[in-house]
């Protein structure tokens, strides 16, 4: 197993119990969609993995390393192996595309090298290569705030890949994007995961997108896993357990139509 | 927000209740009464003969101030240059001290909320609560008259200003950018340099230039207490009733302030 969460619990200082003893295993190279209503604890879960949010109890083990017990320096080294992609892109708006991309290497270079923007030649070459891969060659010197949403998310993806990670933690990658760009971004993330053999946990609230792009789906409700299975087993009954009572027939059918369209293309 | 029912049982809405309306009008009336009372009080303690005389006195003074002593400008260039230097060096000093202080004071970057932050906040308040002229008065006693006292006075007054506005900017940054850089495995100094500093740069540049602009004005009066600059000439001219020279000094100060304002506007425009 690449990632093993056991008994992962998070209680916020306000007293809210965001995660209630979550157990989850993600094998190498598996892309997994985490769905669930707002406030179910999806964001908290992936932030507990790289300890942007400190878990209250339970353990996170990445490729044999117990993340939960690490000191500051070891945690920084462990974070290099986990790339994160954010809902609002979270690019440093006033830095250029290249600087944002190279910030993925911060864990590998010293402070003064990074301060003077002296990155190893290999890193810069990799940055050019990845920017070319996502079609942003011409944007290298643009400031991040001059880019469109889809372009920004591509930069966010490249930044995460620059870390040379084993696992991608993806938090609502499409929530700020239009439907077409959403699909392009999801496809890109999946292709890149396949090319590099990366595992990914993708938080997503668009059920149709989750079903279209991920083979494994995990449903989270009120801090507990209530569904874990292949995308094909996502029935209206399952959606009702995850989200509550609603007419789900349209959601499911929309997905099937989507897939039919996608196949010939 | 009172909701009531009309006679035909439809819901009706008004902004305030009747009692609320009366309270608001009552408050306005009380304010008016207070203004009238204050006016009575002040007028009882004013020597009106002087006030009626004011236009004549004013006209007389203006008449003595014109034409300005244009040739006196030759003497003024050097002190004016000193004044600008006092303001600029004082601002640079304040930036050098105030910028790190802001990071120690800001809630999200301070190394210790319980100790370092309160100490910094206290230093910031102390610096801000004392006017440059009073700092200068003290520093002239310590360092003797001259530009050094002026530079330090400007610097000490501005540290608090720059540190306070900068730490407020630090506290208002977008946290997700910090999260993203942290998630790459960056160290704390790297997070500071890559996620926080770029976000506050426009605010910081604006604050610094704005303070420099204020300091140009403040530096023009420091000479009154012997802390160097054009204020010394101003005081000497007033003491000898050399009104045309005073006018010349005013013109020069006005010109400098206009230029400094233009510069600071340009810089602020450039960094945004």
PDB file of N, CA and C in Angstrom, chain A residues 29-33 85 133 157 161 168 170 173-174 182-202 204 209-216:
ATOM      1  N   UNK A  29      -0.300   4.066  -7.616  1.00  0.00           N
ATOM      2  CA  UNK A  29      -0.835   4.304  -8.950  1.00  0.00           C
ATOM      3  C   UNK A  29      -2.352   4.342  -9.050  1.00  0.00           C
ATOM      4  N   UNK A  30      -3.061   4.303  -7.933  1.00  0.00           N
ATOM      5  CA  UNK A  30      -4.528   4.338  -8.021  1.00  0.00           C
ATOM      6  C   UNK A  30      -5.075   5.756  -7.891  1.00  0.00           C
ATOM      7  N   UNK A  31      -5.984   6.089  -8.809  1.00  0.00           N
ATOM      8  CA  UNK A  31      -6.644   7.388  -8.710  1.00  0.00           C
ATOM      9  C   UNK A  31      -8.013   7.175  -8.092  1.00  0.00           C
ATOM     10  N   UNK A  32      -8.262   7.883  -7.027  1.00  0.00           N
ATOM     11  CA  UNK A  32      -9.460   7.648  -6.239  1.00  0.00           C
ATOM     12  C   UNK A  32     -10.219   8.965  -6.062  1.00  0.00           C
ATOM     13  N   UNK A  33     -11.520   8.920  -6.243  1.00  0.00           N
ATOM     14  CA  UNK A  33     -12.314  10.133  -6.034  1.00  0.00           C
ATOM     15  C   UNK A  33     -12.976  10.073  -4.672  1.00  0.00           C
ATOM     16  N   UNK A  85      -2.933  19.929  -5.076  1.00  0.00           N
ATOM     17  CA  UNK A  85      -3.577  20.808  -6.061  1.00  0.00           C
ATOM     18  C   UNK A  85      -4.841  21.371  -5.408  1.00  0.00           C
ATOM     19  N   UNK A 133       4.313  20.213 -21.684  1.00  0.00           N
ATOM     20  CA  UNK A 133       3.365  19.091 -21.628  1.00  0.00           C
ATOM     21  C   UNK A 133       1.927  19.577 -21.410  1.00  0.00           C
ATOM     22  N   UNK A 157      -1.010  22.273 -11.263  1.00  0.00           N
ATOM     23  CA  UNK A 157      -0.702  20.854 -11.478  1.00  0.00           C
ATOM     24  C   UNK A 157       0.798  20.669 -11.696  1.00  0.00           C
ATOM     25  N   UNK A 161       3.618  18.514  -9.665  1.00  0.00           N
ATOM     26  CA  UNK A 161       4.436  17.463 -10.296  1.00  0.00           C
ATOM     27  C   UNK A 161       5.929  17.733 -10.136  1.00  0.00           C
ATOM     28  N   UNK A 168      -0.731  12.421  -5.280  1.00  0.00           N
ATOM     29  CA  UNK A 168      -1.299  13.762  -5.458  1.00  0.00           C
ATOM     30  C   UNK A 168      -2.512  13.903  -4.540  1.00  0.00           C
ATOM     31  N   UNK A 170      -5.622  16.182  -4.230  1.00  0.00           N
ATOM     32  CA  UNK A 170      -6.277  17.146  -5.113  1.00  0.00           C
ATOM     33  C   UNK A 170      -7.575  17.596  -4.456  1.00  0.00           C
ATOM     34  N   UNK A 173     -10.506  20.242  -7.672  1.00  0.00           N
ATOM     35  CA  UNK A 173      -9.717  20.887  -8.732  1.00  0.00           C
ATOM     36  C   UNK A 173     -10.571  21.653  -9.730  1.00  0.00           C
ATOM     37  N   UNK A 174     -11.857  21.339  -9.809  1.00  0.00           N
ATOM     38  CA  UNK A 174     -12.676  21.906 -10.884  1.00  0.00           C
ATOM     39  C   UNK A 174     -13.757  22.833 -10.360  1.00  0.00           C
ATOM     40  N   UNK A 182     -13.313  22.059 -16.761  1.00  0.00           N
ATOM     41  CA  UNK A 182     -13.295  21.050 -15.697  1.00  0.00           C
ATOM     42  C   UNK A 182     -12.908  19.699 -16.250  1.00  0.00           C
ATOM     43  N   UNK A 183     -13.556  19.328 -17.370  1.00  0.00           N
ATOM     44  CA  UNK A 183     -13.276  18.007 -17.946  1.00  0.00           C
ATOM     45  C   UNK A 183     -11.845  17.930 -18.466  1.00  0.00           C
ATOM     46  N   UNK A 184     -11.392  19.025 -19.092  1.00  0.00           N
ATOM     47  CA  UNK A 184     -10.012  19.019 -19.596  1.00  0.00           C
ATOM     48  C   UNK A 184      -9.012  18.845 -18.455  1.00  0.00           C
ATOM     49  N   UNK A 185      -9.279  19.558 -17.346  1.00  0.00           N
ATOM     50  CA  UNK A 185      -8.350  19.497 -16.212  1.00  0.00           C
ATOM     51  C   UNK A 185      -8.356  18.098 -15.591  1.00  0.00           C
ATOM     52  N   UNK A 186      -9.559  17.529 -15.435  1.00  0.00           N
ATOM     53  CA  UNK A 186      -9.637  16.177 -14.872  1.00  0.00           C
ATOM     54  C   UNK A 186      -8.900  15.189 -15.765  1.00  0.00           C
ATOM     55  N   UNK A 187      -9.103  15.326 -17.076  1.00  0.00           N
ATOM     56  CA  UNK A 187      -8.443  14.411 -18.014  1.00  0.00           C
ATOM     57  C   UNK A 187      -6.928  14.549 -17.898  1.00  0.00           C
ATOM     58  N   UNK A 188      -6.472  15.811 -17.819  1.00  0.00           N
ATOM     59  CA  UNK A 188      -5.030  16.069 -17.707  1.00  0.00           C
ATOM     60  C   UNK A 188      -4.461  15.417 -16.450  1.00  0.00           C
ATOM     61  N   UNK A 189      -5.161  15.608 -15.320  1.00  0.00           N
ATOM     62  CA  UNK A 189      -4.668  15.034 -14.057  1.00  0.00           C
ATOM     63  C   UNK A 189      -4.568  13.514 -14.208  1.00  0.00           C
ATOM     64  N   UNK A 190      -5.595  12.908 -14.804  1.00  0.00           N
ATOM     65  CA  UNK A 190      -5.579  11.453 -14.949  1.00  0.00           C
ATOM     66  C   UNK A 190      -4.472  10.967 -15.866  1.00  0.00           C
ATOM     67  N   UNK A 191      -4.303  11.672 -16.984  1.00  0.00           N
ATOM     68  CA  UNK A 191      -3.234  11.286 -17.917  1.00  0.00           C
ATOM     69  C   UNK A 191      -1.878  11.350 -17.236  1.00  0.00           C
ATOM     70  N   UNK A 192      -1.658  12.453 -16.516  1.00  0.00           N
ATOM     71  CA  UNK A 192      -0.352  12.631 -15.871  1.00  0.00           C
ATOM     72  C   UNK A 192      -0.129  11.570 -14.797  1.00  0.00           C
ATOM     73  N   UNK A 193      -1.184  11.228 -14.064  1.00  0.00           N
ATOM     74  CA  UNK A 193      -1.047  10.182 -13.048  1.00  0.00           C
ATOM     75  C   UNK A 193      -0.659   8.865 -13.704  1.00  0.00           C
ATOM     76  N   UNK A 194      -1.286   8.600 -14.872  1.00  0.00           N
ATOM     77  CA  UNK A 194      -0.991   7.349 -15.566  1.00  0.00           C
ATOM     78  C   UNK A 194       0.447   7.341 -16.073  1.00  0.00           C
ATOM     79  N   UNK A 195       0.861   8.463 -16.726  1.00  0.00           N
ATOM     80  CA  UNK A 195       2.221   8.547 -17.260  1.00  0.00           C
ATOM     81  C   UNK A 195       3.273   8.299 -16.194  1.00  0.00           C
ATOM     82  N   UNK A 196       3.019   8.824 -14.991  1.00  0.00           N
ATOM     83  CA  UNK A 196       4.059   8.789 -13.975  1.00  0.00           C
ATOM     84  C   UNK A 196       3.769   7.771 -12.879  1.00  0.00           C
ATOM     85  N   UNK A 197       2.698   7.017 -13.054  1.00  0.00           N
ATOM     86  CA  UNK A 197       2.363   6.001 -12.058  1.00  0.00           C
ATOM     87  C   UNK A 197       2.035   6.580 -10.694  1.00  0.00           C
ATOM     88  N   UNK A 198       1.343   7.751 -10.685  1.00  0.00           N
ATOM     89  CA  UNK A 198       1.027   8.407  -9.414  1.00  0.00           C
ATOM     90  C   UNK A 198      -0.308   7.939  -8.878  1.00  0.00           C
ATOM     91  N   UNK A 199      -0.388   7.858  -7.563  1.00  0.00           N
ATOM     92  CA  UNK A 199      -1.676   7.675  -6.925  1.00  0.00           C
ATOM     93  C   UNK A 199      -2.259   9.061  -6.655  1.00  0.00           C
ATOM     94  N   UNK A 200      -3.594   9.159  -6.565  1.00  0.00           N
ATOM     95  CA  UNK A 200      -4.201  10.456  -6.282  1.00  0.00           C
ATOM     96  C   UNK A 200      -5.481  10.291  -5.481  1.00  0.00           C
ATOM     97  N   UNK A 201      -5.668  11.216  -4.570  1.00  0.00           N
ATOM     98  CA  UNK A 201      -6.965  11.329  -3.904  1.00  0.00           C
ATOM     99  C   UNK A 201      -7.569  12.627  -4.418  1.00  0.00           C
ATOM    100  N   UNK A 202      -8.682  12.528  -5.108  1.00  0.00           N
ATOM    101  CA  UNK A 202      -9.297  13.719  -5.683  1.00  0.00           C
ATOM    102  C   UNK A 202     -10.609  14.017  -4.956  1.00  0.00           C
ATOM    103  N   UNK A 204     -13.935  15.820  -4.798  1.00  0.00           N
ATOM    104  CA  UNK A 204     -14.723  16.421  -5.866  1.00  0.00           C
ATOM    105  C   UNK A 204     -16.179  16.360  -5.451  1.00  0.00           C
ATOM    106  N   UNK A 209     -18.648  13.990 -12.672  1.00  0.00           N
ATOM    107  CA  UNK A 209     -17.224  14.029 -13.010  1.00  0.00           C
ATOM    108  C   UNK A 209     -16.461  12.903 -12.316  1.00  0.00           C
ATOM    109  N   UNK A 210     -16.778  12.688 -11.051  1.00  0.00           N
ATOM    110  CA  UNK A 210     -16.098  11.645 -10.290  1.00  0.00           C
ATOM    111  C   UNK A 210     -16.299  10.296 -10.971  1.00  0.00           C
ATOM    112  N   UNK A 211     -17.556  10.045 -11.356  1.00  0.00           N
ATOM    113  CA  UNK A 211     -17.896   8.777 -11.978  1.00  0.00           C
ATOM    114  C   UNK A 211     -17.216   8.613 -13.334  1.00  0.00           C
ATOM    115  N   UNK A 212     -17.114   9.743 -14.041  1.00  0.00           N
ATOM    116  CA  UNK A 212     -16.542   9.687 -15.379  1.00  0.00           C
ATOM    117  C   UNK A 212     -15.039   9.394 -15.331  1.00  0.00           C
ATOM    118  N   UNK A 213     -14.353   9.940 -14.326  1.00  0.00           N
ATOM    119  CA  UNK A 213     -12.900   9.904 -14.376  1.00  0.00           C
ATOM    120  C   UNK A 213     -12.227   8.944 -13.405  1.00  0.00           C
ATOM    121  N   UNK A 214     -12.906   8.571 -12.311  1.00  0.00           N
ATOM    122  CA  UNK A 214     -12.223   7.717 -11.334  1.00  0.00           C
ATOM    123  C   UNK A 214     -12.850   6.329 -11.322  1.00  0.00           C
ATOM    124  N   UNK A 215     -12.004   5.315 -11.202  1.00  0.00           N
ATOM    125  CA  UNK A 215     -12.563   3.964 -11.139  1.00  0.00           C
ATOM    126  C   UNK A 215     -13.027   3.657  -9.734  1.00  0.00           C
ATOM    127  N   UNK A 216     -12.299   4.158  -8.747  1.00  0.00           N
ATOM    128  CA  UNK A 216     -12.694   3.895  -7.361  1.00  0.00           C
ATOM    129  C   UNK A 216     -13.290   5.165  -6.763  1.00  0.00           C
TER     130      UNK A 216
END
